[in-house]
Amino acid sequence: MRPPTTLLSGLTVVEWGNYVSAPYCGRLLAQLGARVYKVEPPSGDEARAYGPFPGDLPDPECSGLFLYLNAGKVGVTLDVTQTTGKDLLFRLLSKADVFVTNWPLTFRRRLGLDYETLHERFPELIVVSVTIFGDTGPRSEDTAYSIDADAVSGACWAIGDPEREPLILPCSQAEFQAGAHAAAATIAAVLARDRGYGGQHVDIAASDVLATYVGTNSLIFIFHGLKWARAGRRAFGSGGPYPYVILPCKDGLVVLICRARHEWERLVRAMGQPEWASNPRYQDLIRMGRDYPEEVDALIMPWLSRHTRAELLHIAAEYNFPIGPVHRMTEVVNHPHLRERGFFVEQPHPLLGSVRVPGLPYRFDETFPSHPGPAPRLGEHNELVFCDELGLSRGELVQLRRAGVI
């Protein structure tokens, strides 16, 4: 067996980003071994204002969101709207393989930090932009936020109570999913560059990412002609066989998916072959799912209510039909399966000691992701980067700080 190593050792990334998408891309690359320079404005990344905070006391150095997104990065501050700040960013980019950003296209163009301008200056640099609508197309310069990606992609169509307003994807999922795709595409671009293709533009649009996720809904609508509406706790009125639904049980909720005939029959046997199940009305799974699913829910729920989630899992294993517990977040972070796989890791922090955070969602046999250090404090590595690596004097650093450049 080869000695363990980090996959992206030797890769240098400059991340000029804010909030979630670009920082999450940078975090994934850092955890795989890349050296990631995080460039924040002197006022700090917006994520520093978001909790959770220890004791619910806001502190830009203790934001749970920021600590998670920026673990293991080298942190500097730069006002790139000032000429000196932009020049220092260019000096960093001259040493970099990858530039990751999620600032709006119009802002980047105004500063000469768009792909076309950067490519002329750094032809081997891979430029990764992570925005809502991408850097091309009629909406590329629109002011937009995650809610726009949820809406334009059709994701909102399937989320929420049918009698109420649509909902957005929770927990900044548009941002996180865009960042994850950006990291994967970055690695592909690095491989392409190493094969002689030079630096190129990785253009990630969150609306594109979400649109691919809801593509199945579009196909259902096209081929089944279903009403354009949400379905609440039921997987979007899929037009498919019954059941595909979240229902209550004795101690919480379960996801019940028995759409194949043999799965439904096993569920019926597990329920003790109730008399209603022999009624011809409950033999056509497609009609049940399409025309009167709530009616069948009401027949199943009394049986579910007599059992806990754990008991239902045991019954499902015995009768071989699919069911799944809906876990509360406290159950997720203490789940024995995730603990056995080492999914949650302890991340060091100079003020808090350590913080428990999610690790990478994949594992390797012979190459291992690095365990990242703490997220940088605001401007923590200014002296290291600007003086020790870029050659500025300590006196120049003081002048830059006074001028508000760093």
GROMACS .gro file of C-alpha atoms in nm:
model
  406
    1MET     CA    1   0.000   0.000   0.000
    2ARG     CA    2   0.124   0.346  -0.087
    3PRO     CA    3   0.184   0.587   0.203
    4PRO     CA    4  -0.120   0.807   0.274
    5THR     CA    5  -0.116   1.153   0.123
    6THR     CA    6  -0.349   1.439   0.060
    7LEU     CA    7  -0.491   1.450  -0.290
    8LEU     CA    8  -0.435   1.815  -0.375
    9SER     CA    9  -0.095   1.876  -0.215
   10GLY     CA   10   0.090   2.146  -0.409
   11LEU     CA   11  -0.225   2.313  -0.543
   12THR     CA   12  -0.253   2.682  -0.456
   13VAL     CA   13  -0.596   2.843  -0.445
   14VAL     CA   14  -0.687   3.208  -0.392
   15GLU     CA   15  -1.046   3.240  -0.270
   16TRP     CA   16  -1.196   3.587  -0.294
   17GLY     CA   17  -1.546   3.503  -0.185
   18ASN     CA   18  -1.820   3.579   0.060
   19TYR     CA   19  -2.082   3.394   0.264
   20VAL     CA   20  -2.123   3.028   0.150
   21SER     CA   21  -2.073   2.915  -0.211
   22ALA     CA   22  -1.713   3.017  -0.286
   23PRO     CA   23  -1.596   2.955   0.072
   24TYR     CA   24  -1.749   2.605   0.067
   25CYS     CA   25  -1.570   2.532  -0.259
   26GLY     CA   26  -1.248   2.653  -0.096
   27ARG     CA   27  -1.311   2.445   0.214
   28LEU     CA   28  -1.351   2.124   0.014
   29LEU     CA   29  -1.030   2.195  -0.174
   30ALA     CA   30  -0.845   2.280   0.148
   31GLN     CA   31  -0.959   1.961   0.317
   32LEU     CA   32  -0.821   1.766   0.023
   33GLY     CA   33  -0.482   1.926   0.077
   34ALA     CA   34  -0.478   2.246  -0.131
   35ARG     CA   35  -0.326   2.562   0.017
   36VAL     CA   36  -0.616   2.808   0.015
   37TYR     CA   37  -0.565   3.178   0.068
   38LYS     CA   38  -0.890   3.333   0.193
   39VAL     CA   39  -0.913   3.699   0.095
   40GLU     CA   40  -1.166   3.896   0.302
   41PRO     CA   41  -1.246   4.266   0.299
   42PRO     CA   42  -1.111   4.446   0.609
   43SER     CA   43  -1.465   4.438   0.751
   44GLY     CA   44  -1.471   4.058   0.721
   45ASP     CA   45  -1.669   3.793   0.536
   46GLU     CA   46  -2.047   3.830   0.572
   47ALA     CA   47  -2.061   3.478   0.717
   48ARG     CA   48  -1.892   3.603   1.035
   49ALA     CA   49  -2.222   3.767   1.129
   50TYR     CA   50  -2.414   3.438   1.117
   51GLY     CA   51  -2.445   3.194   1.405
   52PRO     CA   52  -2.466   2.975   1.581
   53PHE     CA   53  -2.258   3.157   1.842
   54PRO     CA   54  -2.150   3.012   2.178
   55GLY     CA   55  -2.396   3.133   2.438
   56ASP     CA   56  -2.586   3.315   2.161
   57LEU     CA   57  -2.339   3.602   2.194
   58PRO     CA   58  -2.246   3.734   1.847
   59ASP     CA   59  -1.870   3.730   1.788
   60PRO     CA   60  -1.718   3.750   1.437
   61GLU     CA   61  -1.440   3.513   1.548
   62CYS     CA   62  -1.681   3.249   1.679
   63SER     CA   63  -1.945   3.218   1.406
   64GLY     CA   64  -2.028   2.851   1.363
   65LEU     CA   65  -2.097   2.902   0.994
   66PHE     CA   66  -1.768   3.082   0.932
   67LEU     CA   67  -1.564   2.834   1.136
   68TYR     CA   68  -1.705   2.543   0.938
   69LEU     CA   69  -1.668   2.701   0.594
   70ASN     CA   70  -1.316   2.831   0.637
   71ALA     CA   71  -1.129   2.564   0.827
   72GLY     CA   72  -0.766   2.520   0.730
   73LYS     CA   73  -0.734   2.834   0.517
   74VAL     CA   74  -0.469   3.107   0.523
   75GLY     CA   75  -0.662   3.425   0.599
   76VAL     CA   76  -0.574   3.775   0.481
   77THR     CA   77  -0.767   4.099   0.449
   78LEU     CA   78  -0.762   4.316   0.136
   79ASP     CA   79  -0.972   4.599   0.003
   80VAL     CA   80  -0.943   4.512  -0.364
   81THR     CA   81  -1.136   4.824  -0.465
   82GLN     CA   82  -0.820   5.018  -0.382
   83THR     CA   83  -0.537   5.006  -0.635
   84THR     CA   84  -0.283   4.881  -0.382
   85GLY     CA   85  -0.520   4.611  -0.263
   86LYS     CA   86  -0.587   4.489  -0.615
   87ASP     CA   87  -0.214   4.487  -0.691
   88LEU     CA   88  -0.153   4.266  -0.388
   89LEU     CA   89  -0.430   4.034  -0.505
   90PHE     CA   90  -0.260   4.013  -0.845
   91ARG     CA   91   0.067   3.920  -0.672
   92LEU     CA   92  -0.114   3.638  -0.495
   93LEU     CA   93  -0.273   3.525  -0.821
   94SER     CA   94   0.067   3.514  -0.991
   95LYS     CA   95   0.157   3.229  -0.754
   96ALA     CA   96  -0.180   3.055  -0.771
   97ASP     CA   97  -0.326   2.768  -0.972
   98VAL     CA   98  -0.691   2.853  -0.904
   99PHE     CA   99  -0.893   3.167  -0.833
  100VAL     CA  100  -1.235   3.109  -0.674
  101THR     CA  101  -1.489   3.389  -0.639
  102ASN     CA  102  -1.861   3.444  -0.600
  103TRP     CA  103  -1.871   3.822  -0.627
  104PRO     CA  104  -2.115   3.953  -0.893
  105LEU     CA  105  -1.995   3.969  -1.252
  106THR     CA  106  -2.052   4.346  -1.285
  107PHE     CA  107  -1.838   4.409  -0.975
  108ARG     CA  108  -1.560   4.185  -1.104
  109ARG     CA  109  -1.564   4.347  -1.447
  110ARG     CA  110  -1.538   4.691  -1.296
  111LEU     CA  111  -1.226   4.582  -1.107
  112GLY     CA  112  -1.074   4.388  -1.396
  113LEU     CA  113  -1.122   4.060  -1.209
  114ASP     CA  114  -1.346   3.889  -1.463
  115TYR     CA  115  -1.224   3.579  -1.644
  116GLU     CA  116  -1.142   3.747  -1.978
  117THR     CA  117  -0.922   4.012  -1.817
  118LEU     CA  118  -0.752   3.767  -1.582
  119HIS     CA  119  -0.689   3.516  -1.860
  120GLU     CA  120  -0.492   3.772  -2.058
  121ARG     CA  121  -0.270   3.835  -1.758
  122PHE     CA  122  -0.252   3.480  -1.616
  123PRO     CA  123  -0.317   3.233  -1.901
  124GLU     CA  124  -0.256   2.926  -1.682
  125LEU     CA  125  -0.485   3.043  -1.402
  126ILE     CA  126  -0.811   2.854  -1.356
  127VAL     CA  127  -1.087   3.103  -1.274
  128VAL     CA  128  -1.387   2.961  -1.089
  129SER     CA  129  -1.693   3.186  -1.063
  130VAL     CA  130  -1.989   3.072  -0.854
  131THR     CA  131  -2.295   3.291  -0.905
  132ILE     CA  132  -2.673   3.261  -0.922
  133PHE     CA  133  -2.718   3.283  -1.300
  134GLY     CA  134  -2.361   3.227  -1.424
  135ASP     CA  135  -2.132   3.459  -1.617
  136THR     CA  136  -2.314   3.418  -1.950
  137GLY     CA  137  -2.673   3.451  -2.062
  138PRO     CA  138  -2.929   3.732  -2.047
  139ARG     CA  139  -2.950   3.727  -1.668
  140SER     CA  140  -2.577   3.705  -1.592
  141GLU     CA  141  -2.559   4.065  -1.473
  142ASP     CA  142  -2.882   4.066  -1.273
  143THR     CA  143  -2.866   4.127  -0.901
  144ALA     CA  144  -2.971   3.790  -0.760
  145TYR     CA  145  -2.975   3.580  -0.445
  146SER     CA  146  -3.028   3.216  -0.353
  147ILE     CA  147  -3.405   3.259  -0.354
  148ASP     CA  148  -3.380   3.344  -0.725
  149ALA     CA  149  -3.203   3.015  -0.794
  150ASP     CA  150  -3.472   2.827  -0.601
  151ALA     CA  151  -3.745   3.003  -0.796
  152VAL     CA  152  -3.607   3.005  -1.150
  153SER     CA  153  -3.499   2.639  -1.131
  154GLY     CA  154  -3.846   2.522  -1.029
  155ALA     CA  155  -3.725   2.392  -0.692
  156CYS     CA  156  -3.993   2.594  -0.510
  157TRP     CA  157  -4.260   2.416  -0.712
  158ALA     CA  158  -4.231   2.101  -0.504
  159ILE     CA  159  -4.170   2.248  -0.158
  160GLY     CA  160  -4.428   2.354   0.096
  161ASP     CA  161  -4.795   2.316   0.178
  162PRO     CA  162  -5.013   2.328  -0.136
  163GLU     CA  163  -5.244   2.577   0.037
  164ARG     CA  164  -4.964   2.820   0.118
  165GLU     CA  165  -4.678   3.009  -0.046
  166PRO     CA  166  -4.390   2.805  -0.189
  167LEU     CA  167  -4.078   2.757   0.021
  168ILE     CA  168  -3.710   2.788  -0.065
  169LEU     CA  169  -3.459   2.511  -0.005
  170PRO     CA  170  -3.351   2.539   0.360
  171CYS     CA  171  -3.006   2.593   0.509
  172SER     CA  172  -2.855   2.776   0.208
  173GLN     CA  173  -2.867   2.459  -0.002
  174ALA     CA  174  -2.843   2.650  -0.330
  175GLU     CA  175  -2.515   2.800  -0.205
  176PHE     CA  176  -2.375   2.475  -0.070
  177GLN     CA  177  -2.466   2.273  -0.378
  178ALA     CA  178  -2.315   2.535  -0.608
  179GLY     CA  179  -1.997   2.530  -0.400
  180ALA     CA  180  -1.975   2.151  -0.410
  181HIS     CA  181  -2.015   2.148  -0.789
  182ALA     CA  182  -1.754   2.421  -0.815
  183ALA     CA  183  -1.503   2.212  -0.619
  184ALA     CA  184  -1.560   1.906  -0.839
  185ALA     CA  185  -1.538   2.112  -1.158
  186THR     CA  186  -1.220   2.279  -1.030
  187ILE     CA  187  -1.048   1.944  -0.993
  188ALA     CA  188  -1.156   1.854  -1.347
  189ALA     CA  189  -1.014   2.186  -1.474
  190VAL     CA  190  -0.684   2.119  -1.295
  191LEU     CA  191  -0.662   1.779  -1.464
  192ALA     CA  192  -0.735   1.944  -1.800
  193ARG     CA  193  -0.468   2.208  -1.744
  194ASP     CA  194  -0.216   1.940  -1.656
  195ARG     CA  195  -0.296   1.780  -1.992
  196GLY     CA  196  -0.206   2.098  -2.176
  197TYR     CA  197  -0.537   2.284  -2.201
  198GLY     CA  198  -0.419   2.584  -2.002
  199GLY     CA  199  -0.621   2.785  -1.757
  200GLN     CA  200  -0.992   2.801  -1.824
  201HIS     CA  201  -1.312   2.939  -1.684
  202VAL     CA  202  -1.523   2.719  -1.456
  203ASP     CA  203  -1.859   2.895  -1.468
  204ILE     CA  204  -2.101   2.766  -1.202
  205ALA     CA  205  -2.460   2.891  -1.187
  206ALA     CA  206  -2.661   2.789  -0.879
  207SER     CA  207  -2.978   2.804  -1.089
  208ASP     CA  208  -2.830   2.547  -1.329
  209VAL     CA  209  -2.732   2.319  -1.041
  210LEU     CA  210  -3.080   2.324  -0.889
  211ALA     CA  211  -3.246   2.287  -1.230
  212THR     CA  212  -3.061   1.958  -1.281
  213TYR     CA  213  -3.186   1.837  -0.942
  214VAL     CA  214  -3.549   1.908  -1.025
  215GLY     CA  215  -3.525   1.776  -1.381
  216THR     CA  216  -3.727   1.471  -1.280
  217ASN     CA  217  -4.013   1.698  -1.176
  218SER     CA  218  -4.006   1.856  -1.521
  219LEU     CA  219  -4.021   1.516  -1.687
  220ILE     CA  220  -4.314   1.416  -1.468
  221PHE     CA  221  -4.498   1.733  -1.563
  222ILE     CA  222  -4.425   1.688  -1.935
  223PHE     CA  223  -4.520   1.321  -1.957
  224HIS     CA  224  -4.795   1.293  -1.695
  225GLY     CA  225  -4.948   1.640  -1.725
  226LEU     CA  226  -4.975   1.683  -1.350
  227LYS     CA  227  -5.097   2.006  -1.199
  228TRP     CA  228  -4.816   2.252  -1.128
  229ALA     CA  229  -4.847   2.252  -0.751
  230ARG     CA  230  -4.671   2.159  -0.430
  231ALA     CA  231  -4.752   1.853  -0.229
  232GLY     CA  232  -4.658   1.926   0.133
  233ARG     CA  233  -4.542   1.615   0.319
  234ARG     CA  234  -4.599   1.400   0.011
  235ALA     CA  235  -4.319   1.366  -0.242
  236PHE     CA  236  -4.440   1.600  -0.515
  237GLY     CA  237  -4.768   1.459  -0.652
  238SER     CA  238  -4.548   1.225  -0.848
  239GLY     CA  239  -4.830   1.055  -1.032
  240GLY     CA  240  -4.656   0.735  -0.945
  241PRO     CA  241  -4.775   0.443  -0.734
  242TYR     CA  242  -4.872   0.476  -0.368
  243PRO     CA  243  -4.713   0.517  -0.114
  244TYR     CA  244  -4.445   0.786  -0.131
  245VAL     CA  245  -4.510   0.991   0.180
  246ILE     CA  246  -4.397   1.108   0.524
  247LEU     CA  247  -4.636   0.993   0.798
  248PRO     CA  248  -4.641   1.010   1.179
  249CYS     CA  249  -4.569   0.710   1.398
  250LYS     CA  250  -4.554   0.662   1.777
  251ASP     CA  251  -4.238   0.868   1.837
  252GLY     CA  252  -4.192   1.084   1.529
  253LEU     CA  253  -4.213   1.057   1.152
  254VAL     CA  254  -4.121   0.795   0.894
  255VAL     CA  255  -4.073   0.800   0.519
  256LEU     CA  256  -4.281   0.524   0.361
  257ILE     CA  257  -4.194   0.426   0.003
  258CYS     CA  258  -4.345   0.097  -0.116
  259ARG     CA  259  -4.428   0.174  -0.477
  260ALA     CA  260  -4.353  -0.165  -0.626
  261ARG     CA  261  -4.637  -0.419  -0.606
  262HIS     CA  262  -4.430  -0.671  -0.409
  263GLU     CA  263  -4.326  -0.400  -0.160
  264TRP     CA  264  -4.687  -0.296  -0.104
  265GLU     CA  265  -4.792  -0.657  -0.050
  266ARG     CA  266  -4.515  -0.706   0.208
  267LEU     CA  267  -4.628  -0.390   0.390
  268VAL     CA  268  -4.985  -0.520   0.394
  269ARG     CA  269  -4.867  -0.853   0.542
  270ALA     CA  270  -4.666  -0.664   0.804
  271MET     CA  271  -4.984  -0.478   0.902
  272GLY     CA  272  -5.161  -0.811   0.955
  273GLN     CA  273  -5.357  -0.825   0.629
  274PRO     CA  274  -5.622  -0.568   0.732
  275GLU     CA  275  -5.964  -0.623   0.582
  276TRP     CA  276  -5.963  -0.294   0.390
  277ALA     CA  277  -5.652  -0.402   0.196
  278SER     CA  278  -5.855  -0.664   0.004
  279ASN     CA  279  -6.097  -0.399  -0.124
  280PRO     CA  280  -6.052  -0.353  -0.502
  281ARG     CA  281  -6.022   0.023  -0.438
  282TYR     CA  282  -5.685  -0.042  -0.272
  283GLN     CA  283  -5.539  -0.269  -0.539
  284ASP     CA  284  -5.449  -0.007  -0.802
  285LEU     CA  285  -5.137   0.162  -0.660
  286ILE     CA  286  -5.124   0.422  -0.937
  287ARG     CA  287  -5.482   0.538  -0.879
  288MET     CA  288  -5.419   0.540  -0.505
  289GLY     CA  289  -5.115   0.763  -0.550
  290ARG     CA  290  -5.279   0.992  -0.802
  291ASP     CA  291  -5.643   1.021  -0.695
  292TYR     CA  292  -5.689   0.951  -0.324
  293PRO     CA  293  -5.357   0.912  -0.138
  294GLU     CA  294  -5.483   1.090   0.178
  295GLU     CA  295  -5.760   0.833   0.207
  296VAL     CA  296  -5.505   0.550   0.216
  297ASP     CA  297  -5.284   0.747   0.455
  298ALA     CA  298  -5.573   0.752   0.702
  299LEU     CA  299  -5.597   0.372   0.682
  300ILE     CA  300  -5.225   0.319   0.743
  301MET     CA  301  -5.165   0.576   1.016
  302PRO     CA  302  -5.339   0.386   1.302
  303TRP     CA  303  -5.098   0.096   1.249
  304LEU     CA  304  -4.799   0.328   1.232
  305SER     CA  305  -4.908   0.508   1.548
  306ARG     CA  306  -4.872   0.186   1.748
  307HIS     CA  307  -4.502   0.153   1.665
  308THR     CA  308  -4.187   0.355   1.723
  309ARG     CA  309  -3.945   0.431   1.444
  310ALA     CA  310  -3.704   0.167   1.573
  311GLU     CA  311  -3.982  -0.094   1.585
  312LEU     CA  312  -4.089  -0.007   1.231
  313LEU     CA  313  -3.730  -0.047   1.106
  314HIS     CA  314  -3.721  -0.394   1.268
  315ILE     CA  315  -4.055  -0.487   1.111
  316ALA     CA  316  -3.944  -0.358   0.770
  317ALA     CA  317  -3.627  -0.568   0.790
  318GLU     CA  318  -3.834  -0.877   0.880
  319TYR     CA  319  -4.085  -0.829   0.596
  320ASN     CA  320  -3.841  -0.672   0.351
  321PHE     CA  321  -4.008  -0.345   0.257
  322PRO     CA  322  -3.852   0.006   0.259
  323ILE     CA  323  -3.918   0.255   0.538
  324GLY     CA  324  -3.698   0.519   0.693
  325PRO     CA  325  -3.702   0.726   1.013
  326VAL     CA  326  -3.705   1.104   0.989
  327HIS     CA  327  -3.430   1.204   1.233
  328ARG     CA  328  -3.424   1.514   1.445
  329MET     CA  329  -3.100   1.713   1.426
  330THR     CA  330  -2.996   1.602   1.777
  331GLU     CA  331  -3.028   1.244   1.653
  332VAL     CA  332  -2.823   1.316   1.342
  333VAL     CA  333  -2.523   1.456   1.529
  334ASN     CA  334  -2.525   1.160   1.769
  335HIS     CA  335  -2.611   0.888   1.520
  336PRO     CA  336  -2.402   0.571   1.578
  337HIS     CA  337  -2.362   0.507   1.205
  338LEU     CA  338  -2.214   0.853   1.141
  339ARG     CA  339  -2.001   0.820   1.454
  340GLU     CA  340  -1.863   0.483   1.339
  341ARG     CA  341  -1.770   0.634   1.003
  342GLY     CA  342  -1.602   0.931   1.170
  343PHE     CA  343  -1.820   1.179   0.983
  344PHE     CA  344  -1.815   1.445   1.253
  345VAL     CA  345  -1.470   1.575   1.342
  346GLU     CA  346  -1.329   1.800   1.612
  347GLN     CA  347  -1.197   2.122   1.462
  348PRO     CA  348  -0.949   2.321   1.675
  349HIS     CA  349  -1.023   2.682   1.762
  350PRO     CA  350  -0.798   2.928   1.951
  351LEU     CA  351  -1.088   3.072   2.155
  352LEU     CA  352  -1.329   2.781   2.186
  353GLY     CA  353  -1.087   2.492   2.221
  354SER     CA  354  -1.254   2.270   1.965
  355VAL     CA  355  -1.571   2.272   1.758
  356ARG     CA  356  -1.753   1.963   1.633
  357VAL     CA  357  -1.828   1.997   1.262
  358PRO     CA  358  -1.922   1.773   0.967
  359GLY     CA  359  -1.633   1.624   0.776
  360LEU     CA  360  -1.616   1.527   0.411
  361PRO     CA  361  -1.905   1.319   0.274
  362TYR     CA  362  -1.671   1.062   0.117
  363ARG     CA  363  -1.379   0.843   0.218
  364PHE     CA  364  -1.070   0.697   0.053
  365ASP     CA  365  -0.871   0.379   0.103
  366GLU     CA  366  -0.516   0.487   0.025
  367THR     CA  367  -0.529   0.865   0.008
  368PHE     CA  368  -0.674   1.065   0.289
  369PRO     CA  369  -0.810   1.416   0.318
  370SER     CA  370  -0.616   1.636   0.555
  371HIS     CA  371  -0.762   1.735   0.887
  372PRO     CA  372  -0.792   2.111   0.849
  373GLY     CA  373  -0.674   2.353   1.112
  374PRO     CA  374  -0.893   2.628   1.253
  375ALA     CA  375  -1.059   2.894   1.044
  376PRO     CA  376  -0.843   3.207   1.035
  377ARG     CA  377  -0.915   3.503   1.257
  378LEU     CA  378  -0.978   3.822   1.064
  379GLY     CA  379  -0.648   3.921   0.905
  380GLU     CA  380  -0.462   3.655   1.104
  381HIS     CA  381  -0.208   3.575   0.833
  382ASN     CA  382  -0.153   3.924   0.690
  383GLU     CA  383   0.205   3.944   0.812
  384LEU     CA  384   0.288   3.589   0.706
  385VAL     CA  385   0.153   3.635   0.354
  386PHE     CA  386   0.230   3.997   0.273
  387CYS     CA  387   0.570   4.016   0.444
  388ASP     CA  388   0.714   3.665   0.451
  389GLU     CA  389   0.569   3.548   0.118
  390LEU     CA  390   0.524   3.864  -0.091
  391GLY     CA  391   0.821   4.058   0.048
  392LEU     CA  392   0.661   4.367   0.201
  393SER     CA  393   0.829   4.526   0.500
  394ARG     CA  394   0.660   4.546   0.840
  395GLY     CA  395   0.653   4.923   0.795
  396GLU     CA  396   0.467   4.891   0.465
  397LEU     CA  397   0.221   4.659   0.635
  398VAL     CA  398   0.150   4.923   0.900
  399GLN     CA  399   0.092   5.184   0.627
  400LEU     CA  400  -0.148   4.955   0.445
  401ARG     CA  401  -0.340   4.897   0.765
  402ARG     CA  402  -0.366   5.271   0.829
  403ALA     CA  403  -0.484   5.330   0.474
  404GLY     CA  404  -0.760   5.069   0.515
  405VAL     CA  405  -0.616   4.843   0.244
  406ILE     CA  406  -0.583   4.546   0.482
   0.00000   0.00000   0.00000
